[in-house]
Amino acid sequence: MTPSVEMADRRGPGYEVSKISMTEASVITARTIFAPESPWFDGHFPDNPIVPGIAQMSMIFDLMQRTMGPGVKLEGFKRVRFKQLIRPDTPISVLIKPAKKTLNRFEYQLTVDQKIVCTGFIDIRIDQTVRPPEQGNLM
């Protein structure tokens, strides 16, 4: 598996990725941002926009599929904790790494200005061989 992949200006469903990498140990790191015009802010809340929790969870799964391949399927989220609000145009650091005791479980952490804003676990299944990330496919 390729030790790391770098991306620039990659748009996701409602957010932008400025950098993403995955190590051989399947540790994923990324820098993301939800722009004010993101559809996630439609109605959530017009005068006081915040990134919905479901948007954060969707981003975690999307980042895993981008780096590990389309064979990664969502089984569920566990022990999700939203510790602080995330506003539009706020740079978010993402860390996703394999959980120590459970196969196909990853723990994740979102930080803003070095403060933890969200933590949890994501359970996945792999329907096909996970492909190594290829820089050409991610840009």
XYZ file of N, CA and C in Angstrom:
417
model
N 0.845 -1.177 0.000
C 0.000 0.000 0.000
C 0.886 1.235 0.000
N 0.509 2.242 -0.715
C 1.271 3.479 -0.789
C 1.290 4.160 0.568
N 2.460 4.585 1.064
C 2.535 5.193 2.384
C 1.699 6.451 2.554
N 1.585 7.280 1.546
C 0.769 8.480 1.707
C 0.321 9.007 0.361
N -0.728 9.795 0.411
C -1.286 10.424 -0.774
C -1.561 11.867 -0.419
N -1.230 12.780 -1.275
C -1.505 14.191 -1.030
C -2.535 14.677 -2.031
N -3.451 15.498 -1.562
C -4.481 16.061 -2.435
C -4.520 17.568 -2.230
N -4.982 18.280 -3.224
C -5.167 19.721 -3.103
C -6.493 20.108 -3.729
N -7.236 20.970 -3.049
C -8.486 21.525 -3.558
C -9.461 20.456 -4.030
N -9.593 19.400 -3.294
C -10.524 18.322 -3.624
C -11.859 18.582 -2.939
N -12.932 18.622 -3.717
C -14.260 18.862 -3.159
C -14.930 17.534 -2.835
N -15.574 17.521 -1.698
C -16.368 16.373 -1.289
C -17.826 16.792 -1.250
N -18.664 15.928 -0.767
C -20.080 16.270 -0.669
C -20.307 17.330 0.413
N -20.168 18.587 0.032
C -20.428 19.678 0.962
C -19.230 20.213 1.705
N -18.048 19.699 1.417
C -16.843 20.185 2.079
C -15.667 20.103 1.111
N -14.572 20.745 1.474
C -13.364 20.722 0.649
C -12.227 20.082 1.439
N -11.386 19.342 0.733
C -10.215 18.702 1.330
C -8.982 19.395 0.780
N -8.137 19.917 1.666
C -6.902 20.546 1.200
C -5.732 19.577 1.250
N -5.846 18.535 2.099
C -4.760 17.555 2.211
C -5.350 16.275 2.786
N -4.877 15.150 2.266
C -5.264 13.856 2.825
C -4.116 12.875 2.613
N -3.894 12.010 3.590
C -2.863 10.984 3.439
C -3.276 9.750 4.232
N -2.728 8.605 3.806
C -2.955 7.352 4.510
C -1.632 6.613 4.594
N -1.276 6.152 5.782
C -0.038 5.421 5.978
C -0.258 3.933 5.711
N 0.814 3.180 5.714
C 0.715 1.724 5.545
C -0.043 1.075 6.692
N -0.089 1.745 7.838
C -0.822 1.225 8.999
C -2.293 1.643 8.960
N -2.748 2.153 7.821
C -4.140 2.586 7.611
C -4.551 3.752 8.503
N -3.595 4.614 8.859
C -3.905 5.843 9.584
C -4.141 6.934 8.550
N -5.320 7.533 8.618
C -5.718 8.567 7.664
C -5.684 9.911 8.366
N -5.043 10.893 7.726
C -5.083 12.267 8.217
C -5.559 13.154 7.083
N -6.275 14.212 7.456
C -6.797 15.122 6.431
C -6.997 16.509 7.023
N -7.051 17.482 6.132
C -7.426 18.864 6.471
C -8.635 19.178 5.602
N -9.720 19.615 6.235
C -10.959 19.888 5.510
C -11.562 21.211 5.967
N -12.561 21.650 5.197
C -13.281 22.874 5.549
C -14.669 22.815 4.915
N -15.659 23.248 5.650
C -17.018 23.384 5.126
C -17.206 24.847 4.749
N -17.344 25.120 3.454
C -17.539 26.492 2.977
C -18.951 26.958 3.331
N -19.157 28.251 3.514
C -20.479 28.772 3.888
C -21.589 28.398 2.906
N -21.255 28.190 1.636
C -22.269 27.836 0.638
C -22.567 26.337 0.598
N -21.957 25.566 1.505
C -22.200 24.120 1.555
C -23.683 23.843 1.758
N -24.216 22.842 1.046
C -25.632 22.490 1.233
C -25.951 22.007 2.650
N -24.938 21.622 3.419
C -25.173 21.196 4.802
C -25.735 22.326 5.652
N -25.527 23.573 5.240
C -26.007 24.704 6.038
C -27.421 25.130 5.680
N -27.999 24.529 4.646
C -29.379 24.864 4.286
C -30.295 24.503 5.453
N -30.781 25.518 6.141
C -31.688 25.302 7.258
C -31.021 24.884 8.553
N -29.702 24.918 8.637
C -29.012 24.432 9.853
C -27.949 25.415 10.322
N -28.137 26.455 10.759
C -29.298 27.296 11.011
C -29.044 28.604 10.288
N -29.998 29.177 9.559
C -29.735 30.302 8.659
C -29.021 31.494 9.305
N -29.378 31.846 10.519
C -28.753 33.010 11.160
C -27.569 32.649 12.047
N -27.325 31.370 12.222
C -26.263 30.909 13.101
C -25.770 29.545 12.616
N -25.127 29.493 11.417
C -24.793 28.199 10.814
C -23.750 27.405 11.608
N -24.023 26.094 11.724
C -23.067 25.156 12.309
C -23.026 23.917 11.425
N -21.908 23.202 11.478
C -21.780 21.956 10.719
C -22.571 20.887 11.467
N -23.607 20.326 10.831
C -24.395 19.286 11.502
C -23.549 18.052 11.816
N -23.912 17.359 12.870
C -23.204 16.136 13.249
C -23.211 15.111 12.130
N -24.336 14.981 11.437
C -24.420 14.009 10.338
C -23.446 14.363 9.217
N -23.183 15.650 9.016
C -22.207 16.074 7.999
C -20.796 15.640 8.406
N -20.494 15.755 9.682
C -19.179 15.338 10.170
C -18.999 13.831 10.004
N -20.034 13.069 10.330
C -19.965 11.619 10.201
C -19.872 11.205 8.732
N -20.618 11.878 7.876
C -20.565 11.607 6.443
C -19.166 11.868 5.893
N -18.544 12.950 6.353
C -17.194 13.296 5.910
C -16.203 12.198 6.305
N -16.307 11.673 7.522
C -15.398 10.607 7.979
C -15.485 9.413 7.038
N -16.706 8.960 6.762
C -16.875 7.804 5.885
C -16.379 8.099 4.473
N -16.679 9.282 3.959
C -16.227 9.664 2.619
C -14.696 9.659 2.533
N -14.031 10.188 3.550
C -12.563 10.199 3.549
C -12.005 8.776 3.564
N -12.665 7.885 4.272
C -12.215 6.485 4.292
C -12.372 5.851 2.913
N -13.491 6.098 2.243
C -13.686 5.541 0.904
C -12.682 6.125 -0.087
N -12.367 7.396 0.035
C -11.398 8.022 -0.879
C -10.021 7.395 -0.757
N -9.620 7.066 0.456
C -8.266 6.548 0.659
C -8.198 5.029 0.568
N -9.236 4.325 1.017
C -9.203 2.865 1.062
C -9.901 2.212 -0.123
N -10.763 2.954 -0.810
C -11.417 2.429 -1.998
C -12.910 2.232 -1.818
N -13.600 2.041 -2.937
C -15.058 1.934 -2.909
C -15.573 0.643 -2.270
N -14.695 -0.312 -2.006
C -15.109 -1.548 -1.358
C -15.406 -1.378 0.122
N -15.072 -0.216 0.677
C -15.347 0.062 2.087
C -16.820 0.426 2.230
N -17.524 -0.317 3.052
C -18.963 -0.104 3.280
C -19.196 0.230 4.753
N -20.139 1.104 5.001
C -20.451 1.544 6.356
C -21.298 0.514 7.089
N -20.859 0.146 8.276
C -21.635 -0.716 9.169
C -22.317 0.109 10.258
N -21.655 1.182 10.720
C -22.272 2.018 11.741
C -21.262 2.858 12.496
N -21.785 3.759 13.296
C -20.979 4.618 14.158
C -21.259 4.243 15.609
N -20.255 4.380 16.454
C -20.376 4.072 17.878
C -19.779 5.212 18.698
N -20.345 5.438 19.846
C -19.830 6.390 20.849
C -19.392 7.724 20.253
N -20.216 8.300 19.423
C -19.913 9.602 18.815
C -20.140 10.685 19.870
N -19.167 11.574 20.011
C -19.246 12.678 20.970
C -18.950 13.987 20.243
N -19.937 14.864 20.230
C -19.756 16.206 19.664
C -19.444 17.133 20.832
N -18.223 17.644 20.857
C -17.754 18.396 22.019
C -17.825 19.900 21.834
N -17.773 20.366 20.584
C -17.863 21.793 20.289
C -18.498 21.978 18.924
N -19.086 23.146 18.710
C -19.678 23.469 17.420
C -18.584 23.776 16.406
N -18.855 23.468 15.151
C -17.951 23.814 14.057
C -18.707 24.785 13.158
N -18.107 25.906 12.868
C -18.705 26.948 12.035
C -18.175 26.855 10.596
N -18.880 27.479 9.655
C -18.374 27.519 8.272
C -16.983 28.165 8.220
N -16.216 27.771 7.211
C -14.867 28.316 6.984
C -13.888 28.031 8.113
N -14.151 27.010 8.908
C -13.247 26.632 9.989
C -12.413 25.442 9.544
N -11.082 25.586 9.491
C -10.236 24.444 9.125
C -10.341 23.329 10.176
N -10.536 22.113 9.688
C -10.705 20.944 10.555
C -9.585 19.950 10.264
N -8.933 19.477 11.310
C -7.949 18.400 11.176
C -8.640 17.090 11.523
N -8.433 16.090 10.679
C -9.083 14.794 10.837
C -8.020 13.723 11.051
N -8.255 12.856 12.032
C -7.402 11.700 12.278
C -8.315 10.484 12.378
N -8.048 9.471 11.551
C -8.793 8.214 11.568
C -7.760 7.102 11.659
N -7.904 6.225 12.656
C -6.921 5.145 12.799
C -7.612 3.869 13.263
N -7.018 2.716 12.942
C -7.628 1.450 13.357
C -7.773 1.382 14.877
N -8.914 0.896 15.338
C -9.118 0.681 16.770
C -8.261 -0.503 17.199
N -7.855 -0.508 18.429
C -6.898 -1.513 18.886
C -7.468 -2.918 19.021
N -8.713 -3.065 19.453
C -9.199 -4.394 19.807
C -10.276 -4.956 18.889
N -10.781 -4.171 17.952
C -11.892 -4.641 17.126
C -11.541 -4.534 15.653
N -11.562 -5.664 14.962
C -11.296 -5.703 13.533
C -12.359 -4.888 12.793
N -11.959 -4.147 11.792
C -12.848 -3.321 10.964
C -13.510 -2.185 11.736
N -12.946 -1.791 12.862
C -13.400 -0.608 13.600
C -12.257 0.403 13.594
N -12.617 1.642 13.315
C -11.651 2.733 13.322
C -12.124 3.782 14.317
N -11.175 4.419 14.986
C -11.532 5.547 15.836
C -11.156 6.822 15.101
N -11.924 7.865 15.348
C -11.629 9.123 14.670
C -11.719 10.286 15.636
N -11.052 11.367 15.219
C -11.008 12.582 16.021
C -10.960 13.768 15.077
N -11.806 14.743 15.314
C -11.777 16.004 14.583
C -11.278 17.074 15.539
N -10.348 17.894 15.063
C -9.840 18.984 15.902
C -9.907 20.292 15.134
N -10.122 21.349 15.898
C -10.111 22.716 15.386
C -9.194 23.512 16.318
N -8.195 24.163 15.756
C -7.228 24.916 16.574
C -6.677 24.063 17.714
N -6.355 22.828 17.419
C -5.776 21.860 18.342
C -6.704 21.487 19.502
N -8.003 21.800 19.377
C -8.995 21.403 20.376
C -9.882 20.321 19.768
N -10.110 19.271 20.511
C -10.959 18.178 20.034
C -12.405 18.660 19.976
N -13.025 18.502 18.783
C -14.418 18.924 18.618
C -15.358 17.742 18.423
N -14.836 16.585 18.019
C -15.675 15.401 17.826
C -14.804 14.148 17.880
N -15.333 13.099 18.507
C -14.659 11.804 18.547
C -15.694 10.701 18.337
N -15.220 9.541 17.971
C -16.119 8.403 17.830
C -15.419 7.231 17.173
N -16.223 6.201 16.901
C -15.752 5.007 16.209
C -16.637 4.779 14.999
N -16.049 4.263 13.935
C -16.788 3.887 12.739
C -16.471 2.432 12.433
N -17.515 1.648 12.239
C -17.367 0.243 11.861
C -17.609 0.122 10.363
N -16.731 -0.638 9.709
C -16.834 -0.813 8.258
C -16.801 -2.297 7.924
N -17.142 -2.610 6.703
C -16.874 -3.937 6.140
C -16.242 -3.683 4.777
N -15.512 -4.646 4.316
C -14.826 -4.506 3.040
C -15.408 -5.532 2.081
N -16.104 -5.046 1.046
C -16.760 -5.919 0.080
C -15.837 -6.403 -1.027
N -14.710 -5.762 -1.176
C -13.738 -6.165 -2.199
C -12.364 -5.786 -1.687
N -11.350 -6.184 -2.376
C -9.995 -5.855 -1.971
C -9.828 -4.349 -1.939
N -9.320 -3.856 -0.835
C -9.090 -2.421 -0.706
C -7.920 -2.054 -1.593
N -8.153 -1.080 -2.456
C -7.101 -0.671 -3.376
C -6.184 0.335 -2.715
N -4.910 0.310 -3.061
C -4.027 1.349 -2.555
C -4.420 2.685 -3.150
N -4.317 3.757 -2.377
C -4.658 5.063 -2.943
C -3.696 5.426 -4.065
N -4.238 5.996 -5.096
C -3.424 6.436 -6.223
C -3.653 7.919 -6.414
N -2.566 8.659 -6.445
C -2.677 10.105 -6.516
C -3.499 10.552 -7.708
N -3.358 9.910 -8.827
C -4.091 10.312 -10.025
C -5.594 10.147 -9.882
N -6.048 9.183 -9.109
C -7.470 8.950 -8.919
C -8.092 9.869 -7.891
N -7.295 10.525 -7.069
C -7.827 11.323 -5.982
C -7.906 12.804 -6.292
N -7.210 13.245 -7.300
C -7.216 14.684 -7.559
C -8.364 15.088 -8.410
